[in-house]
Amino acid sequence: MVTIVDSPAGTAPALRRLYFVRFAFAVVWAALLFLTSKTAVGPIGVVLVVAYPLFDVAAAVVDARSSRAAGLYVNIAISLLAGIGLAIASASGVPAVLRVWGAWAVVAGLVQLIVAVGRRGMGGQWPMILSGGISVLAGANFILSAGAPNPSLATVAGYAVLGGIFFLVSAIRIRRA
């Protein structure tokens, strides 16, 4: 069960700023991944695939401090585990990275969906609800595509851009406190 306790005076502006930062990070990160690590996981690719969930941890910590949404602590733990899992999986290649990334996307998407539903009253949460649902589906697709011939991390870059766009739309639509 997720408990949402929003401070009317500070949560919406803090989330708006955080969502803009998350958008910018996702776009830059995706461009770097797309340019450097589509079909192999080199040193830059390892740094990038580990950095994304660690950035998610930092963003969830900021979010949890401003909103006290209990589900975010679950997200922090999941993303920390994903970062560790991706570091290990990177040594085995793209298919292993896609499997770990996919599992993370499924679980984190469910958490995002639950937290966003609890925040509906703030406005601007429909993009986050859609993003959480799409993350679950995309995660399943990553797991399946890991077994396909010539798996690529380009789909992960696209996933990050789409997630970033959802954060941007939500930032624009969230109500001012």
Tab-separated table of N, CA and C in Angstrom:
chain	number	residue	atom	x	y	z
A	1	MET	N	0.841	-1.168	0.000
A	1	MET	CA	0.000	0.000	0.000
A	1	MET	C	0.893	1.240	0.000
A	2	VAL	N	0.531	2.216	-0.802
A	2	VAL	CA	1.299	3.440	-0.913
A	2	VAL	C	0.562	4.547	-0.191
A	3	THR	N	1.276	5.261	0.663
A	3	THR	CA	0.694	6.390	1.378
A	3	THR	C	1.261	7.664	0.779
A	4	ILE	N	0.376	8.545	0.359
A	4	ILE	CA	0.793	9.806	-0.217
A	4	ILE	C	0.405	10.922	0.744
A	5	VAL	N	1.381	11.704	1.160
A	5	VAL	CA	1.119	12.856	2.016
A	5	VAL	C	1.790	14.043	1.342
A	6	ASP	N	1.003	14.864	0.649
A	6	ASP	CA	1.572	15.995	-0.065
A	6	ASP	C	1.437	17.267	0.740
A	7	SER	N	2.495	18.014	0.798
A	7	SER	CA	2.477	19.330	1.403
A	7	SER	C	2.001	20.312	0.350
A	8	PRO	N	0.825	20.904	0.515
A	8	PRO	CA	0.291	21.763	-0.514
A	8	PRO	C	1.225	22.912	-0.877
A	9	ALA	N	2.002	23.400	0.057
A	9	ALA	CA	2.829	24.568	-0.206
A	9	ALA	C	4.064	24.254	-1.034
A	10	GLY	N	4.570	23.022	-0.976
A	10	GLY	CA	5.848	22.791	-1.614
A	10	GLY	C	5.937	21.658	-2.601
A	11	THR	N	4.995	20.755	-2.621
A	11	THR	CA	5.145	19.568	-3.445
A	11	THR	C	5.068	19.861	-4.933
A	12	ALA	N	4.060	20.593	-5.380
A	12	ALA	CA	3.896	20.831	-6.818
A	12	ALA	C	5.088	21.577	-7.423
A	13	PRO	N	5.560	22.681	-6.840
A	13	PRO	CA	6.730	23.347	-7.433
A	13	PRO	C	7.985	22.466	-7.418
A	14	ALA	N	8.167	21.714	-6.345
A	14	ALA	CA	9.337	20.830	-6.261
A	14	ALA	C	9.255	19.737	-7.323
A	15	LEU	N	8.077	19.155	-7.492
A	15	LEU	CA	7.907	18.128	-8.522
A	15	LEU	C	8.101	18.711	-9.908
A	16	ARG	N	7.601	19.907	-10.141
A	16	ARG	CA	7.752	20.541	-11.451
A	16	ARG	C	9.238	20.679	-11.789
A	17	ARG	N	10.016	21.211	-10.857
A	17	ARG	CA	11.456	21.365	-11.103
A	17	ARG	C	12.116	20.003	-11.338
A	18	LEU	N	11.777	19.038	-10.505
A	18	LEU	CA	12.348	17.703	-10.636
A	18	LEU	C	11.991	17.081	-11.984
A	19	TYR	N	10.756	17.237	-12.409
A	19	TYR	CA	10.320	16.662	-13.693
A	19	TYR	C	11.050	17.311	-14.869
A	20	PHE	N	11.313	18.618	-14.804
A	20	PHE	CA	12.088	19.270	-15.866
A	20	PHE	C	13.513	18.724	-15.903
A	21	VAL	N	14.115	18.534	-14.737
A	21	VAL	CA	15.469	17.980	-14.670
A	21	VAL	C	15.479	16.555	-15.209
A	22	ARG	N	14.469	15.773	-14.853
A	22	ARG	CA	14.406	14.389	-15.333
A	22	ARG	C	14.263	14.332	-16.845
A	23	PHE	N	13.483	15.261	-17.410
A	23	PHE	CA	13.346	15.337	-18.867
A	23	PHE	C	14.706	15.593	-19.508
A	24	ALA	N	15.403	16.618	-19.038
A	24	ALA	CA	16.694	16.986	-19.623
A	24	ALA	C	17.698	15.836	-19.507
A	25	PHE	N	17.758	15.214	-18.338
A	25	PHE	CA	18.677	14.098	-18.142
A	25	PHE	C	18.363	12.967	-19.114
A	26	ALA	N	17.090	12.613	-19.247
A	26	ALA	CA	16.697	11.495	-20.115
A	26	ALA	C	17.093	11.746	-21.569
A	27	VAL	N	16.891	12.945	-22.040
A	27	VAL	CA	17.204	13.252	-23.439
A	27	VAL	C	18.714	13.200	-23.680
A	28	VAL	N	19.475	13.813	-22.803
A	28	VAL	CA	20.940	13.804	-22.955
A	28	VAL	C	21.476	12.381	-22.817
A	29	TRP	N	20.994	11.659	-21.818
A	29	TRP	CA	21.434	10.283	-21.585
A	29	TRP	C	21.141	9.410	-22.798
A	30	ALA	N	19.922	9.529	-23.333
A	30	ALA	CA	19.533	8.710	-24.481
A	30	ALA	C	20.400	9.011	-25.699
A	31	ALA	N	20.681	10.274	-25.926
A	31	ALA	CA	21.538	10.638	-27.063
A	31	ALA	C	22.920	10.019	-26.907
A	32	LEU	N	23.477	10.098	-25.704
A	32	LEU	CA	24.801	9.513	-25.462
A	32	LEU	C	24.774	7.995	-25.639
A	33	LEU	N	23.750	7.343	-25.120
A	33	LEU	CA	23.662	5.883	-25.271
A	33	LEU	C	23.507	5.508	-26.737
A	34	PHE	N	22.656	6.217	-27.432
A	34	PHE	CA	22.420	5.915	-28.848
A	34	PHE	C	23.698	6.092	-29.667
A	35	LEU	N	24.462	7.104	-29.356
A	35	LEU	CA	25.680	7.379	-30.115
A	35	LEU	C	26.826	6.441	-29.782
A	36	THR	N	26.827	5.858	-28.598
A	36	THR	CA	28.005	5.096	-28.168
A	36	THR	C	27.796	3.601	-27.979
A	37	SER	N	26.566	3.142	-27.756
A	37	SER	CA	26.416	1.761	-27.274
A	37	SER	C	25.202	1.028	-27.840
A	38	LYS	N	24.952	1.127	-29.110
A	38	LYS	CA	23.754	0.481	-29.654
A	38	LYS	C	23.831	-1.047	-29.613
A	39	THR	N	24.953	-1.594	-30.071
A	39	THR	CA	25.019	-3.048	-30.223
A	39	THR	C	26.042	-3.720	-29.312
A	40	ALA	N	26.795	-2.949	-28.572
A	40	ALA	CA	27.775	-3.518	-27.643
A	40	ALA	C	27.810	-2.651	-26.395
A	41	VAL	N	28.234	-3.255	-25.299
A	41	VAL	CA	28.319	-2.512	-24.050
A	41	VAL	C	29.797	-2.292	-23.731
A	42	GLY	N	30.316	-1.156	-24.214
A	42	GLY	CA	31.693	-0.795	-23.933
A	42	GLY	C	31.756	-0.048	-22.606
A	43	PRO	N	32.934	0.477	-22.295
A	43	PRO	CA	33.087	1.192	-21.020
A	43	PRO	C	32.103	2.364	-20.858
A	44	ILE	N	31.898	3.135	-21.919
A	44	ILE	CA	30.952	4.255	-21.835
A	44	ILE	C	29.538	3.729	-21.647
A	45	GLY	N	29.219	2.651	-22.335
A	45	GLY	CA	27.888	2.045	-22.194
A	45	GLY	C	27.626	1.549	-20.784
A	46	VAL	N	28.636	0.953	-20.175
A	46	VAL	CA	28.486	0.478	-18.796
A	46	VAL	C	28.186	1.655	-17.874
A	47	VAL	N	28.963	2.726	-18.029
A	47	VAL	CA	28.740	3.914	-17.195
A	47	VAL	C	27.321	4.435	-17.414
A	48	LEU	N	26.884	4.503	-18.663
A	48	LEU	CA	25.558	5.042	-18.956
A	48	LEU	C	24.437	4.164	-18.397
A	49	VAL	N	24.510	2.843	-18.623
A	49	VAL	CA	23.403	1.996	-18.155
A	49	VAL	C	23.347	1.910	-16.635
A	50	VAL	N	24.469	2.085	-15.971
A	50	VAL	CA	24.458	2.102	-14.509
A	50	VAL	C	24.029	3.482	-13.994
A	51	ALA	N	24.420	4.535	-14.707
A	51	ALA	CA	24.097	5.894	-14.267
A	51	ALA	C	22.595	6.171	-14.284
A	52	TYR	N	21.868	5.589	-15.238
A	52	TYR	CA	20.443	5.894	-15.343
A	52	TYR	C	19.666	5.484	-14.088
A	53	PRO	N	19.784	4.243	-13.625
A	53	PRO	CA	19.052	3.907	-12.394
A	53	PRO	C	19.582	4.652	-11.167
A	54	LEU	N	20.859	4.985	-11.155
A	54	LEU	CA	21.391	5.752	-10.025
A	54	LEU	C	20.838	7.180	-10.035
A	55	PHE	N	20.657	7.749	-11.216
A	55	PHE	CA	19.995	9.052	-11.310
A	55	PHE	C	18.549	8.927	-10.837
A	56	ASP	N	17.915	7.812	-11.168
A	56	ASP	CA	16.543	7.571	-10.711
A	56	ASP	C	16.492	7.514	-9.185
A	57	VAL	N	17.503	6.920	-8.574
A	57	VAL	CA	17.582	6.882	-7.108
A	57	VAL	C	17.641	8.310	-6.560
A	58	ALA	N	18.530	9.117	-7.123
A	58	ALA	CA	18.677	10.499	-6.646
A	58	ALA	C	17.371	11.276	-6.825
A	59	ALA	N	16.719	11.104	-7.967
A	59	ALA	CA	15.456	11.803	-8.218
A	59	ALA	C	14.373	11.343	-7.251
A	60	ALA	N	14.331	10.050	-6.967
A	60	ALA	CA	13.332	9.529	-6.027
A	60	ALA	C	13.592	10.036	-4.610
A	61	VAL	N	14.856	10.195	-4.237
A	61	VAL	CA	15.184	10.744	-2.918
A	61	VAL	C	14.680	12.178	-2.822
A	62	VAL	N	14.941	12.981	-3.847
A	62	VAL	CA	14.460	14.368	-3.865
A	62	VAL	C	12.936	14.396	-3.795
A	63	ASP	N	12.301	13.557	-4.591
A	63	ASP	CA	10.837	13.484	-4.609
A	63	ASP	C	10.304	13.053	-3.246
A	64	ALA	N	10.900	12.031	-2.657
A	64	ALA	CA	10.429	11.523	-1.359
A	64	ALA	C	10.572	12.578	-0.265
A	65	ARG	N	11.619	13.365	-0.321
A	65	ARG	CA	11.811	14.410	0.684
A	65	ARG	C	10.750	15.498	0.586
A	66	SER	N	10.306	15.782	-0.640
A	66	SER	CA	9.323	16.847	-0.792
A	66	SER	C	7.894	16.348	-0.626
A	67	SER	N	7.637	15.099	-0.958
A	67	SER	CA	6.243	14.627	-0.942
A	67	SER	C	5.948	13.548	0.086
A	68	ARG	N	6.974	12.902	0.600
A	68	ARG	CA	6.804	11.810	1.559
A	68	ARG	C	5.925	10.677	1.015
A	69	ALA	N	6.016	10.398	-0.274
A	69	ALA	CA	5.276	9.284	-0.867
A	69	ALA	C	6.022	7.991	-0.553
A	70	ALA	N	5.397	7.114	0.204
A	70	ALA	CA	6.052	5.887	0.670
A	70	ALA	C	6.502	4.997	-0.478
A	71	GLY	N	5.771	4.977	-1.566
A	71	GLY	CA	6.132	4.137	-2.706
A	71	GLY	C	7.479	4.500	-3.295
A	72	LEU	N	7.914	5.713	-3.083
A	72	LEU	CA	9.198	6.142	-3.620
A	72	LEU	C	10.359	5.428	-2.945
A	73	TYR	N	10.202	5.031	-1.701
A	73	TYR	CA	11.268	4.290	-1.028
A	73	TYR	C	11.430	2.909	-1.660
A	74	VAL	N	10.344	2.344	-2.125
A	74	VAL	CA	10.417	1.082	-2.859
A	74	VAL	C	11.178	1.315	-4.158
A	75	ASN	N	10.866	2.414	-4.829
A	75	ASN	CA	11.540	2.746	-6.079
A	75	ASN	C	13.043	2.939	-5.865
A	76	ILE	N	13.415	3.559	-4.761
A	76	ILE	CA	14.832	3.760	-4.459
A	76	ILE	C	15.543	2.410	-4.345
A	77	ALA	N	14.947	1.501	-3.604
A	77	ALA	CA	15.552	0.170	-3.442
A	77	ALA	C	15.629	-0.576	-4.770
A	78	ILE	N	14.570	-0.525	-5.543
A	78	ILE	CA	14.534	-1.214	-6.839
A	78	ILE	C	15.597	-0.649	-7.776
A	79	SER	N	15.710	0.671	-7.807
A	79	SER	CA	16.677	1.296	-8.702
A	79	SER	C	18.118	1.039	-8.265
A	80	LEU	N	18.365	0.980	-6.962
A	80	LEU	CA	19.704	0.610	-6.484
A	80	LEU	C	20.059	-0.808	-6.916
A	81	LEU	N	19.109	-1.715	-6.751
A	81	LEU	CA	19.333	-3.094	-7.188
A	81	LEU	C	19.539	-3.164	-8.703
A	82	ALA	N	18.788	-2.357	-9.445
A	82	ALA	CA	18.935	-2.332	-10.903
A	82	ALA	C	20.332	-1.850	-11.289
A	83	GLY	N	20.818	-0.809	-10.612
A	83	GLY	CA	22.160	-0.312	-10.903
A	83	GLY	C	23.221	-1.383	-10.696
A	84	ILE	N	23.098	-2.109	-9.601
A	84	ILE	CA	24.041	-3.201	-9.316
A	84	ILE	C	23.886	-4.307	-10.361
A	85	GLY	N	22.641	-4.675	-10.639
A	85	GLY	CA	22.372	-5.720	-11.633
A	85	GLY	C	22.877	-5.349	-13.016
A	86	LEU	N	22.713	-4.093	-13.393
A	86	LEU	CA	23.174	-3.655	-14.709
A	86	LEU	C	24.696	-3.634	-14.781
A	87	ALA	N	25.354	-3.276	-13.694
A	87	ALA	CA	26.820	-3.309	-13.673
A	87	ALA	C	27.311	-4.737	-13.902
A	88	ILE	N	26.667	-5.680	-13.254
A	88	ILE	CA	27.056	-7.087	-13.412
A	88	ILE	C	26.691	-7.594	-14.801
A	89	ALA	N	25.473	-7.281	-15.252
A	89	ALA	CA	24.991	-7.755	-16.553
A	89	ALA	C	25.810	-7.186	-17.707
A	90	SER	N	26.356	-6.010	-17.532
A	90	SER	CA	27.131	-5.375	-18.608
A	90	SER	C	28.306	-6.244	-19.051
A	91	ALA	N	28.845	-7.022	-18.153
A	91	ALA	CA	29.967	-7.905	-18.497
A	91	ALA	C	29.534	-9.038	-19.419
A	92	SER	N	28.228	-9.324	-19.461
A	92	SER	CA	27.721	-10.422	-20.284
A	92	SER	C	27.146	-9.959	-21.612
A	93	GLY	N	27.039	-8.661	-21.826
A	93	GLY	CA	26.591	-8.170	-23.119
A	93	GLY	C	25.190	-7.593	-23.121
A	94	VAL	N	24.779	-7.175	-24.306
A	94	VAL	CA	23.502	-6.493	-24.492
A	94	VAL	C	22.308	-7.333	-24.050
A	95	PRO	N	22.220	-8.624	-24.391
A	95	PRO	CA	21.037	-9.384	-23.955
A	95	PRO	C	20.845	-9.377	-22.439
A	96	ALA	N	21.921	-9.528	-21.694
A	96	ALA	CA	21.822	-9.522	-20.228
A	96	ALA	C	21.382	-8.153	-19.726
A	97	VAL	N	21.914	-7.097	-20.324
A	97	VAL	CA	21.520	-5.737	-19.937
A	97	VAL	C	20.032	-5.543	-20.213
A	98	LEU	N	19.575	-5.996	-21.367
A	98	LEU	CA	18.149	-5.841	-21.701
A	98	LEU	C	17.258	-6.600	-20.722
A	99	ARG	N	17.682	-7.769	-20.287
A	99	ARG	CA	16.873	-8.526	-19.325
A	99	ARG	C	16.775	-7.807	-17.977
A	100	VAL	N	17.908	-7.321	-17.482
A	100	VAL	CA	17.892	-6.607	-16.199
A	100	VAL	C	17.116	-5.301	-16.345
A	101	TRP	N	17.380	-4.568	-17.433
A	101	TRP	CA	16.676	-3.311	-17.664
A	101	TRP	C	15.171	-3.556	-17.753
A	102	GLY	N	14.800	-4.625	-18.440
A	102	GLY	CA	13.380	-4.954	-18.584
A	102	GLY	C	12.715	-5.267	-17.255
A	103	ALA	N	13.378	-6.051	-16.427
A	103	ALA	CA	12.821	-6.374	-15.104
A	103	ALA	C	12.662	-5.101	-14.280
A	104	TRP	N	13.671	-4.235	-14.343
A	104	TRP	CA	13.603	-2.963	-13.622
A	104	TRP	C	12.451	-2.106	-14.144
A	105	ALA	N	12.302	-2.033	-15.462
A	105	ALA	CA	11.235	-1.213	-16.055
A	105	ALA	C	9.853	-1.705	-15.635
A	106	VAL	N	9.671	-3.012	-15.561
A	106	VAL	CA	8.369	-3.559	-15.144
A	106	VAL	C	8.053	-3.151	-13.705
A	107	VAL	N	8.979	-3.418	-12.801
A	107	VAL	CA	8.715	-3.152	-11.382
A	107	VAL	C	8.642	-1.643	-11.109
A	108	ALA	N	9.577	-0.880	-11.658
A	108	ALA	CA	9.562	0.574	-11.441
A	108	ALA	C	8.328	1.204	-12.082
A	109	GLY	N	7.893	0.662	-13.212
A	109	GLY	CA	6.685	1.169	-13.854
A	109	GLY	C	5.454	0.963	-12.988
A	110	LEU	N	5.378	-0.193	-12.343
A	110	LEU	CA	4.255	-0.441	-11.429
A	110	LEU	C	4.268	0.531	-10.255
A	111	VAL	N	5.448	0.779	-9.699
A	111	VAL	CA	5.558	1.725	-8.585
A	111	VAL	C	5.167	3.122	-9.052
A	112	GLN	N	5.669	3.534	-10.214
A	112	GLN	CA	5.336	4.858	-10.748
A	112	GLN	C	3.833	4.996	-10.961
A	113	LEU	N	3.226	3.973	-11.481
A	113	LEU	CA	1.780	3.968	-11.715
A	113	LEU	C	1.017	4.156	-10.407
A	114	ILE	N	1.400	3.442	-9.388
A	114	ILE	CA	0.717	3.519	-8.079
A	114	ILE	C	0.898	4.903	-7.453
A	115	VAL	N	2.123	5.437	-7.499
A	115	VAL	CA	2.373	6.754	-6.915
A	115	VAL	C	1.599	7.826	-7.682
A	116	ALA	N	1.607	7.749	-9.000
A	116	ALA	CA	0.913	8.761	-9.818
A	116	ALA	C	-0.601	8.716	-9.605
A	117	VAL	N	-1.165	7.538	-9.458
A	117	VAL	CA	-2.599	7.441	-9.187
A	117	VAL	C	-2.913	8.116	-7.860
A	118	GLY	N	-2.056	7.933	-6.876
A	118	GLY	CA	-2.255	8.578	-5.581
A	118	GLY	C	-2.117	10.092	-5.631
A	119	ARG	N	-1.433	10.611	-6.641
A	119	ARG	CA	-1.224	12.056	-6.774
A	119	ARG	C	-2.190	12.717	-7.768
A	120	ARG	N	-3.170	12.022	-8.220
A	120	ARG	CA	-4.081	12.570	-9.239
A	120	ARG	C	-4.632	13.943	-8.879
A	121	GLY	N	-4.898	14.180	-7.611
A	121	GLY	CA	-5.477	15.446	-7.183
A	121	GLY	C	-4.592	16.650	-7.447
A	122	MET	N	-3.295	16.427	-7.635
A	122	MET	CA	-2.371	17.532	-7.909
A	122	MET	C	-2.474	18.009	-9.347
A	123	GLY	N	-3.066	17.190	-10.183
A	123	GLY	CA	-3.067	17.491	-11.611
A	123	GLY	C	-1.738	17.082	-12.221
A	124	GLY	N	-1.717	16.991	-13.537
A	124	GLY	CA	-0.484	16.672	-14.240
A	124	GLY	C	0.016	15.260	-14.049
A	125	GLN	N	-0.796	14.369	-13.523
A	125	GLN	CA	-0.332	13.012	-13.244
A	125	GLN	C	-0.719	11.997	-14.316
A	126	TRP	N	-1.619	12.378	-15.225
A	126	TRP	CA	-1.970	11.411	-16.271
A	126	TRP	C	-0.767	10.995	-17.102
A	127	PRO	N	0.147	11.914	-17.434
A	127	PRO	CA	1.350	11.457	-18.145
A	127	PRO	C	2.166	10.460	-17.328
A	128	MET	N	2.207	10.641	-16.014
A	128	MET	CA	2.957	9.712	-15.169
A	128	MET	C	2.244	8.363	-15.072
A	129	ILE	N	0.917	8.392	-15.060
A	129	ILE	CA	0.150	7.148	-15.050
A	129	ILE	C	0.392	6.388	-16.351
A	130	LEU	N	0.307	7.097	-17.473
A	130	LEU	CA	0.575	6.462	-18.771
A	130	LEU	C	2.009	5.954	-18.845
A	131	SER	N	2.948	6.754	-18.356
A	131	SER	CA	4.350	6.366	-18.381
A	131	SER	C	4.594	5.092	-17.573
A	132	GLY	N	3.973	5.003	-16.402
A	132	GLY	CA	4.120	3.798	-15.589
A	132	GLY	C	3.584	2.565	-16.309
A	133	GLY	N	2.415	2.702	-16.912
A	133	GLY	CA	1.841	1.576	-17.660
A	133	GLY	C	2.684	1.187	-18.857
A	134	ILE	N	3.159	2.180	-19.593
A	134	ILE	CA	3.999	1.904	-20.762
A	134	ILE	C	5.321	1.285	-20.319
A	135	SER	N	5.843	1.699	-19.180
A	135	SER	CA	7.085	1.132	-18.670
A	135	SER	C	6.948	-0.366	-18.416
A	136	VAL	N	5.811	-0.759	-17.888
A	136	VAL	CA	5.568	-2.190	-17.649
A	136	VAL	C	5.611	-2.957	-18.974
A	137	LEU	N	4.921	-2.429	-19.969
A	137	LEU	CA	4.881	-3.089	-21.284
A	137	LEU	C	6.255	-3.071	-21.961
A	138	ALA	N	6.940	-1.929	-21.882
A	138	ALA	CA	8.266	-1.825	-22.487
A	138	ALA	C	9.247	-2.779	-21.808
A	139	GLY	N	9.145	-2.883	-20.491
A	139	GLY	CA	10.025	-3.796	-19.773
A	139	GLY	C	9.865	-5.226	-20.242
A	140	ALA	N	8.620	-5.640	-20.420
A	140	ALA	CA	8.366	-6.991	-20.937
A	140	ALA	C	8.974	-7.136	-22.335
A	141	ASN	N	8.856	-6.090	-23.140
A	141	ASN	CA	9.426	-6.123	-24.486
A	141	ASN	C	10.951	-6.215	-24.443
A	142	PHE	N	11.595	-5.505	-23.515
A	142	PHE	CA	13.053	-5.597	-23.403
A	142	PHE	C	13.484	-7.024	-23.086
A	143	ILE	N	12.766	-7.650	-22.167
A	143	ILE	CA	13.096	-9.025	-21.789
A	143	ILE	C	12.955	-9.953	-22.993
A	144	LEU	N	11.865	-9.795	-23.737
A	144	LEU	CA	11.652	-10.623	-24.925
A	144	LEU	C	12.681	-10.332	-26.017
A	145	SER	N	13.008	-9.070	-26.221
A	145	SER	CA	13.933	-8.709	-27.299
A	145	SER	C	15.367	-9.127	-26.988
A	146	ALA	N	15.661	-9.437	-25.740
A	146	ALA	CA	17.007	-9.890	-25.386
A	146	ALA	C	17.347	-11.201	-26.088
A	147	GLY	N	16.325	-11.982	-26.397
A	147	GLY	CA	16.561	-13.260	-27.064
A	147	GLY	C	16.500	-13.176	-28.578
A	148	ALA	N	16.224	-12.000	-29.110
A	148	ALA	CA	16.136	-11.824	-30.562
A	148	ALA	C	17.530	-11.744	-31.174
A	149	PRO	N	17.616	-11.995	-32.474
A	149	PRO	CA	18.921	-11.820	-33.117
A	149	PRO	C	19.334	-10.340	-33.089
A	150	ASN	N	20.589	-10.084	-32.862
A	150	ASN	CA	21.141	-8.730	-32.844
A	150	ASN	C	20.391	-7.766	-31.921
A	151	PRO	N	20.261	-8.084	-30.646
A	151	PRO	CA	19.574	-7.159	-29.739
A	151	PRO	C	20.348	-5.844	-29.640
A	152	SER	N	19.613	-4.767	-29.404
A	152	SER	CA	20.219	-3.443	-29.404
A	152	SER	C	19.761	-2.621	-28.206
A	153	LEU	N	20.646	-1.764	-27.740
A	153	LEU	CA	20.299	-0.843	-26.661
A	153	LEU	C	19.603	0.411	-27.193
A	154	ALA	N	19.450	0.521	-28.508
A	154	ALA	CA	18.766	1.683	-29.085
A	154	ALA	C	17.331	1.771	-28.566
A	155	THR	N	16.699	0.637	-28.317
A	155	THR	CA	15.323	0.670	-27.798
A	155	THR	C	15.292	1.246	-26.386
A	156	VAL	N	16.343	1.020	-25.620
A	156	VAL	CA	16.427	1.574	-24.271
A	156	VAL	C	16.560	3.098	-24.350
A	157	ALA	N	17.327	3.576	-25.326
A	157	ALA	CA	17.455	5.025	-25.520
A	157	ALA	C	16.098	5.628	-25.873
A	158	GLY	N	15.363	4.971	-26.752
A	158	GLY	CA	14.023	5.452	-27.111
A	158	GLY	C	13.082	5.457	-25.922
A	159	TYR	N	13.184	4.440	-25.111
A	159	TYR	CA	12.368	4.338	-23.888
A	159	TYR	C	12.653	5.509	-22.955
A	160	ALA	N	13.936	5.858	-22.813
A	160	ALA	CA	14.309	6.977	-21.940
A	160	ALA	C	13.768	8.296	-22.478
A	161	VAL	N	13.830	8.488	-23.796
A	161	VAL	CA	13.304	9.721	-24.385
A	161	VAL	C	11.799	9.811	-24.155
A	162	LEU	N	11.090	8.724	-24.383
A	162	LEU	CA	9.641	8.732	-24.166
A	162	LEU	C	9.326	9.035	-22.702
A	163	GLY	N	10.040	8.407	-21.785
A	163	GLY	CA	9.844	8.694	-20.362
A	163	GLY	C	10.125	10.158	-20.048
A	164	GLY	N	11.179	10.704	-20.651
A	164	GLY	CA	11.503	12.114	-20.460
A	164	GLY	C	10.397	13.023	-20.958
A	165	ILE	N	9.801	12.670	-22.085
A	165	ILE	CA	8.694	13.466	-22.624
A	165	ILE	C	7.508	13.433	-21.670
A	166	PHE	N	7.233	12.283	-21.092
A	166	PHE	CA	6.150	12.201	-20.106
A	166	PHE	C	6.442	13.091	-18.896
A	167	PHE	N	7.700	13.128	-18.458
A	167	PHE	CA	8.058	14.023	-17.345
A	167	PHE	C	7.865	15.485	-17.747
A	168	LEU	N	8.232	15.826	-18.971
A	168	LEU	CA	8.064	17.200	-19.440
A	168	LEU	C	6.593	17.599	-19.468
A	169	VAL	N	5.757	16.748	-20.034
A	169	VAL	CA	4.325	17.047	-20.103
A	169	VAL	C	3.746	17.177	-18.698
A	170	SER	N	4.129	16.299	-17.809
A	170	SER	CA	3.636	16.358	-16.435
A	170	SER	C	4.101	17.636	-15.749
A	171	ALA	N	5.356	18.028	-15.971
A	171	ALA	CA	5.877	19.260	-15.371
A	171	ALA	C	5.077	20.466	-15.839
A	172	ILE	N	4.709	20.477	-17.090
A	172	ILE	CA	3.949	21.587	-17.645
A	172	ILE	C	2.524	21.612	-17.101
A	173	ARG	N	1.961	20.448	-16.885
A	173	ARG	CA	0.551	20.348	-16.495
A	173	ARG	C	0.276	20.358	-14.988
A	174	ILE	N	1.301	20.116	-14.192
A	174	ILE	CA	1.086	20.021	-12.746
A	174	ILE	C	0.583	21.371	-12.206
A	175	ARG	N	-0.340	21.317	-11.303
A	175	ARG	CA	-0.914	22.547	-10.732
A	175	ARG	C	0.053	23.223	-9.791
A	176	ARG	N	0.056	24.523	-9.842
A	176	ARG	CA	0.859	25.295	-8.886
A	176	ARG	C	0.157	25.263	-7.536
A	177	ALA	N	0.947	25.111	-6.491
A	177	ALA	CA	0.361	25.058	-5.145
A	177	ALA	C	-0.134	26.436	-4.755
